[in-house]
Structure formats: C-alpha cells, structure tokens
Coordinates of C-alpha atoms in Angstrom, one line a residue:
X178 CA 106.0 109.3 65.3
X179 CA 108.0 107.6 62.6
X180 CA 106.3 104.7 60.9
X181 CA 108.3 102.3 59.8
X182 CA 106.7 99.8 57.2
X183 CA 107.9 95.9 57.7
X184 CA 108.6 94.3 53.9
X185 CA 106.5 91.0 53.0
X186 CA 107.7 88.2 54.1
X187 CA 108.9 86.0 50.8
X188 CA 106.1 84.5 49.1
X189 CA 108.4 82.4 47.1
X190 CA 108.0 78.7 48.3
X191 CA 111.6 77.2 49.5
X192 CA 112.4 74.7 47.6
X193 CA 112.0 71.4 49.1
X194 CA 114.8 69.7 50.6
X195 CA 115.3 65.9 49.2
X196 CA 114.7 63.2 52.1
X197 CA 116.0 59.5 52.0
X198 CA 112.7 58.6 50.6
X199 CA 113.2 60.6 47.7
X200 CA 116.8 60.3 46.8
X201 CA 116.5 56.1 47.2
X202 CA 113.5 56.2 44.8
X203 CA 115.9 58.0 42.6
X204 CA 118.3 56.0 43.1
X205 CA 116.0 53.0 42.3
X206 CA 114.2 54.6 38.3
X207 CA 118.6 54.9 37.5
X208 CA 119.4 51.4 38.4
X209 CA 116.5 50.3 36.0
X210 CA 116.9 52.6 33.3
X211 CA 117.7 50.3 30.2
X212 CA 121.1 50.6 28.8
X213 CA 122.9 49.9 25.7
X214 CA 124.3 46.6 27.4
X215 CA 120.8 46.1 29.0
X216 CA 119.7 45.6 25.5
X217 CA 122.3 43.7 24.3
X218 CA 122.1 41.4 27.3
X219 CA 118.5 40.7 25.9
X220 CA 118.8 39.8 22.5
X221 CA 121.2 37.7 23.1
X222 CA 119.2 35.4 25.3
X223 CA 116.6 35.8 22.9
X224 CA 118.1 34.1 20.6
X225 CA 119.3 31.7 22.2
X226 CA 115.7 30.8 23.5
X227 CA 114.6 31.5 19.8
X228 CA 117.0 28.1 18.8
X229 CA 114.2 25.3 19.5
X230 CA 111.9 27.2 17.7
X231 CA 114.7 28.1 14.5
X232 CA 115.2 24.4 14.6
X233 CA 111.4 23.2 14.6
X234 CA 110.8 24.7 11.6
X235 CA 114.0 23.8 9.8
X236 CA 113.0 20.1 10.7
X237 CA 109.3 21.3 9.3
X238 CA 110.5 22.2 5.4
X239 CA 112.9 19.1 5.5
X240 CA 112.4 16.3 3.1
X241 CA 112.0 12.9 3.6
X242 CA 115.6 11.3 2.7
X243 CA 116.6 14.2 5.1
X244 CA 114.4 13.0 8.0
X245 CA 116.0 9.3 7.0
X246 CA 119.4 10.1 7.2
X247 CA 119.1 12.5 10.2
X248 CA 120.3 14.9 8.8
X249 CA 119.1 18.0 10.4
X250 CA 120.6 21.4 10.5
X251 CA 119.7 24.6 12.8
X252 CA 119.1 26.7 9.9
X253 CA 116.9 24.9 7.5
X254 CA 119.0 24.0 3.8
X255 CA 115.8 23.1 2.1
X256 CA 112.5 24.3 2.0
X257 CA 109.6 22.0 1.3
X258 CA 106.4 23.8 1.9
X259 CA 104.6 20.6 0.8
X260 CA 104.6 19.2 4.0
X261 CA 101.8 21.9 5.3
X262 CA 99.9 20.3 2.5
X263 CA 100.8 16.6 3.2
X264 CA 100.5 16.3 7.1
X265 CA 96.4 16.8 6.1
X266 CA 96.5 13.8 3.6
X267 CA 98.3 10.8 6.0
X268 CA 96.0 8.2 7.3
X269 CA 95.0 10.9 10.6
X270 CA 92.4 13.2 11.2
X271 CA 94.2 16.4 11.0
X272 CA 91.3 18.3 10.0
X273 CA 89.0 16.8 12.7
X274 CA 92.0 17.1 15.0
X275 CA 92.2 20.6 14.5
X276 CA 88.8 20.7 14.6
X277 CA 88.3 19.3 18.6
X278 CA 90.8 21.6 19.6
X279 CA 88.9 24.4 18.5
X280 CA 86.0 23.0 20.0
X281 CA 87.6 21.8 23.2
X282 CA 89.6 25.1 23.6
X283 CA 87.1 27.5 22.9
X284 CA 84.4 26.2 25.6
X285 CA 86.6 26.0 28.2
X286 CA 87.8 29.6 27.8
X287 CA 84.2 30.2 27.6
X288 CA 83.6 28.7 31.2
X289 CA 86.3 30.1 32.9
X290 CA 85.3 33.4 31.8
X291 CA 81.7 33.1 32.7
X292 CA 82.6 31.3 36.5
X293 CA 85.0 32.9 37.2
X294 CA 84.0 36.4 36.7
X295 CA 80.5 35.1 39.2
X296 CA 82.6 34.0 41.8
X297 CA 85.2 36.8 41.9
X298 CA 82.9 39.2 42.1
X299 CA 80.8 37.7 45.0
X300 CA 84.1 37.3 47.0
X301 CA 84.8 40.8 46.2
X302 CA 81.2 42.7 47.1
X303 CA 79.6 39.8 48.9
X304 CA 79.6 40.7 52.8
X305 CA 78.5 37.1 53.9
X306 CA 79.6 35.8 57.6
X307 CA 83.2 33.3 56.9
X308 CA 83.9 35.1 53.5
X309 CA 87.3 35.1 54.3
X310 CA 87.7 32.6 55.9
X311 CA 85.9 30.1 52.8
X312 CA 88.3 32.7 50.3
X313 CA 91.3 31.1 51.5
X314 CA 90.1 27.3 51.8
X315 CA 89.8 28.2 47.8
X316 CA 93.1 29.4 47.4
X317 CA 94.5 26.7 49.3
X318 CA 93.2 24.1 47.0
X319 CA 95.7 25.7 44.6
X320 CA 98.5 23.0 46.4
X321 CA 96.8 20.0 45.9
X322 CA 98.2 18.7 43.3
X323 CA 96.4 17.5 40.2
X324 CA 97.9 14.3 40.6
X325 CA 95.7 13.6 43.8
X326 CA 92.8 14.3 42.2
X327 CA 93.3 12.2 38.9
X328 CA 92.3 8.7 40.1
X329 CA 89.0 9.9 41.9
X330 CA 88.1 12.7 38.5
X331 CA 88.2 9.5 36.1
X332 CA 85.9 6.9 38.5
X333 CA 83.3 9.8 39.3
X334 CA 83.4 10.9 35.1
X335 CA 83.1 7.5 34.5
X336 CA 79.9 6.8 36.6
X337 CA 78.8 9.6 35.1
X338 CA 79.5 7.9 31.4
X339 CA 81.4 10.5 30.0
X340 CA 84.6 8.8 29.2
X341 CA 84.9 9.3 25.7
X342 CA 83.5 12.4 25.4
X343 CA 84.5 16.3 25.5
X344 CA 82.9 16.5 28.8
X345 CA 85.3 16.4 31.5
X346 CA 87.9 18.3 29.1
X347 CA 85.4 21.5 29.5
X348 CA 82.6 20.9 32.3
X349 CA 85.3 21.6 34.9
X350 CA 85.9 25.3 33.5
X351 CA 82.6 25.7 33.9
X352 CA 83.6 25.7 37.5
X353 CA 86.7 28.0 37.8
X354 CA 90.0 27.8 39.8
X355 CA 91.4 28.9 42.6
X356 CA 93.7 31.1 40.3
X357 CA 91.4 32.7 38.4
X358 CA 88.8 33.7 41.1
X359 CA 91.9 35.3 42.5
X360 CA 92.6 37.3 39.6
X361 CA 89.2 38.0 39.5
X362 CA 88.6 39.4 43.5
X363 CA 92.8 41.7 43.2
X364 CA 91.0 43.3 39.6
X365 CA 87.9 44.4 41.2
X366 CA 88.9 45.2 44.7
X367 CA 90.4 48.1 43.3
X368 CA 87.3 49.5 41.5
X369 CA 85.3 51.4 43.7
X370 CA 82.6 51.3 46.2
X371 CA 80.7 53.7 44.8
X372 CA 80.4 52.6 41.5
X373 CA 77.8 49.9 43.2
X374 CA 75.8 53.1 45.3
X375 CA 74.7 54.6 42.0
X376 CA 73.9 51.4 40.3
X377 CA 71.9 50.7 43.5
X378 CA 70.3 54.4 43.5
X379 CA 69.0 53.5 39.9
X380 CA 67.6 50.3 40.9
X381 CA 69.5 48.0 40.2
X382 CA 69.9 44.7 42.1
X383 CA 73.6 42.2 42.9
X384 CA 73.4 40.9 39.4
X385 CA 72.4 43.7 37.9
X386 CA 75.2 46.1 38.9
X387 CA 78.0 42.7 37.5
X388 CA 76.2 42.6 34.6
X389 CA 76.0 46.6 33.5
X390 CA 78.4 48.3 35.1
X391 CA 81.5 45.5 36.8
X392 CA 81.1 43.2 33.7
X393 CA 82.4 45.8 31.1
X394 CA 84.9 47.3 33.3
X395 CA 86.1 43.5 33.8
X396 CA 87.3 43.3 30.3
X397 CA 91.6 43.0 30.5
X398 CA 91.3 40.8 32.8
X399 CA 88.4 38.4 31.8
X400 CA 90.1 38.6 28.3
X401 CA 93.7 37.6 30.2
X402 CA 91.5 34.9 32.1
X403 CA 90.8 33.7 28.6
X404 CA 94.3 33.2 26.7
X405 CA 95.6 31.5 29.7
X406 CA 92.6 28.6 29.9
X407 CA 92.8 29.0 25.9
X408 CA 96.5 28.0 26.3
X409 CA 96.4 25.5 28.4
X410 CA 93.8 23.5 26.9
X411 CA 94.5 23.9 23.7
X412 CA 98.1 22.2 24.9
X413 CA 96.6 19.6 27.1
X414 CA 98.4 16.5 26.2
X415 CA 97.1 14.3 30.1
X416 CA 93.5 15.1 29.3
X417 CA 92.6 14.1 26.1
X418 CA 95.0 10.7 26.8
X419 CA 92.7 9.5 30.2
X420 CA 89.4 10.4 28.5
X421 CA 89.6 9.6 25.0
X422 CA 90.4 6.8 23.5
X423 CA 88.2 7.0 20.0
X424 CA 90.6 8.6 17.0
X425 CA 87.9 10.8 16.1
X426 CA 88.0 13.1 18.8
X427 CA 91.4 13.5 19.8
X428 CA 92.6 16.7 19.7
X429 CA 95.6 18.1 17.7
X430 CA 97.4 18.0 20.4
X431 CA 97.8 13.8 20.8
X432 CA 97.1 13.7 17.2
X433 CA 100.5 15.1 16.4
X434 CA 101.9 12.3 18.6
X435 CA 100.2 9.7 16.6
X436 CA 101.7 11.3 13.7
X437 CA 105.1 8.9 14.5
X438 CA 103.0 5.8 14.2
X439 CA 102.2 6.6 10.4
X440 CA 105.6 6.4 8.8
X441 CA 106.7 2.4 7.0
X442 CA 108.5 -0.4 8.5
X443 CA 111.5 0.4 9.5
X444 CA 111.9 3.9 8.9
X445 CA 112.8 6.8 11.2
X446 CA 108.9 8.5 12.0
X447 CA 107.9 11.4 10.0
X448 CA 109.3 14.1 12.0
X449 CA 109.1 16.6 9.4
X450 CA 105.4 15.8 9.8
X451 CA 105.7 15.9 13.6
X452 CA 107.0 19.0 13.3
X453 CA 104.5 20.6 10.6
X454 CA 102.1 19.8 13.9
X455 CA 103.7 21.1 16.1
X456 CA 104.1 24.0 13.9
X457 CA 100.2 24.2 13.7
X458 CA 100.1 23.2 17.7
X459 CA 102.2 26.7 18.1
X460 CA 101.0 29.4 15.8
X461 CA 97.5 29.8 16.9
X462 CA 99.1 30.7 20.1
X463 CA 101.4 33.2 19.5
X464 CA 98.9 35.3 17.2
X465 CA 96.1 35.3 20.3
X466 CA 99.0 36.1 22.7
X467 CA 99.9 38.5 20.1
X468 CA 96.9 40.0 20.5
X469 CA 96.3 40.2 23.3
X470 CA 99.1 41.1 25.3
X471 CA 98.0 44.7 25.5
X472 CA 95.2 42.9 28.0
X473 CA 97.5 41.7 29.6
X474 CA 99.5 44.9 30.5
X475 CA 96.2 46.4 31.3
X476 CA 95.2 43.7 33.7
X477 CA 98.8 44.5 35.5
X478 CA 98.5 48.1 35.7
X479 CA 95.2 48.2 37.1
X480 CA 95.1 44.6 39.3
X481 CA 98.7 44.8 39.6
X482 CA 98.5 45.8 43.9
X483 CA 94.8 45.2 45.4
X484 CA 96.5 42.5 47.5
X485 CA 94.3 40.2 49.3
X486 CA 92.3 42.1 51.5

C-alpha cells in the first residue's frame, strides 16, 4: 500500500484584511497630521493674539510725555525701564500689594489642594449609600452663578467679623469646589483598586492608603488644581473690592486700579505705571504655567477618559 505524505499547512500568518474601523482610524490620524499650512495658521493666529501683550509692554516703557500726548504705538519706540522702579515710589504701597497677593494666592492654592484631594478621593473610593446622588448634587452647584450667592455670603462673613480681612478670600478655598472635586475623582477612578487592597494587606487604613499611596500618585492633578487656583486668586478683583477697605490689605489686582488716581490734576492717569503694574500681575502667572505645563499634560493623559462613573 502506497503511503502518501500530506504537506503541512502553511503556518505563516495570513495578513488581516483591514476593517472599516481601522481604515477610519487611519484616515482620522492622517486628517490631524500637521502640515506647513497648519503651522503657518498657528503662527498668524498667535501673532494676532500676542498684539495686546506687545502693546502692554510698549505703554509700560513709554515716557510721561508720551502718556500725556496719548501717542502710544504697538511696538515700543522708547525704553524707560526706570518705570519698573518708579511704580514702587508712588504714594501707594505697591510692595505691600504684591506681598498681599502672594499671601492670598498661596494660601488659597494650599486650601484647594488639601480639601479637593480629600473630598475627591472619598467620592472615588469610599462606599456609602447615596454617594452618587450626593456627587451629582455637588456637580449641580457648578450651575449656580456666583452673583446669586454674593450678598448672602457677604452677610455671613460680616456677621463673623471677617470683613476687611483676608479670611473671606482664603477660607472658602479650604472647602474645595465642584470642579476640582470632579477632577480628583476622575483621576483617582483610573487608578487600580488593587493598590488599595495591597495597602489594606499591609495594615493601612483609609487615611493611610490615601496619604502614603494615592496622594503621591495624584501629584499631576494636584499641581494642576494649584495652578488653576493660584491664577484665579492672583487676578481676583471682585473679591478684594467687596471685602477689603483698608489700603494696606489690598492685593496687586486691586492696587493696579488705584494707580490711576496717582496722576496730577488735569493730566492723564499714569498709564505707563499702570501697565507696569499689569506686567507685574501677568508675568508670575506666565512663569508658573510654564513650569507646571508638563503636569497639566500628565493630568490630561492620565485622567482624561475616566468620565463620571
């Protein structure tokens, strides 16, 4: 009987036929690929948006004669850098304004980071009946305009004796806000629950797991919240205008407006000094954002798709 040998089946993988979904994904990637026209458009738009800042610097470097003649130009023609020293020699305590802003903004950022991390972690990890309903109520507070609570809040702080102090500007930040709570909860929801189980096996409690394990992993989102809060508190004008009446307690955002009253009679306000104060108000936030932008990027990558669970 003759034996026949069967050839083994071809073991080489058969190339997969691209599906409609993968083809759509490839077309999407090609659609968002940057081209020279993309960069040209970004350069043009960025240049247009940068014009106000150039004009700000141009006015800040102008002389008093240029201010009186209102002969400002977009690009600076004069370079009076002594204006950055003169702004501290006016009748207003600009150095004190700057220090007040640092105190208010720093303590506000610390309060938001501490309170938001605790509350957001609790919503993400703790099991409690009605937790999701309470979380939705917290999110619903974002739809309440600040103008509605302004008068009741002022009456409450007045009864507490906090008017004309830093407390109304700082203490509310130690109770967090809905947006920051949502950011923390979104970020923590992406972390594996096995991390908490490992901490429990090692004998850690709820707060121990939070402090030793989860809190260091939340560093990017905490930095982002700190930057958001620092920026809002640093440039806040309405809050100090409502609660502060003592000139020595005013922050820089309010003090810059007071520079307009230092001009002589029948003369234009010293807009060059006003713009110098505006630069002092702007540059620290630019530096802080530049130093913290990588943490903002890490926060988006790590917690951008968690969603509301």
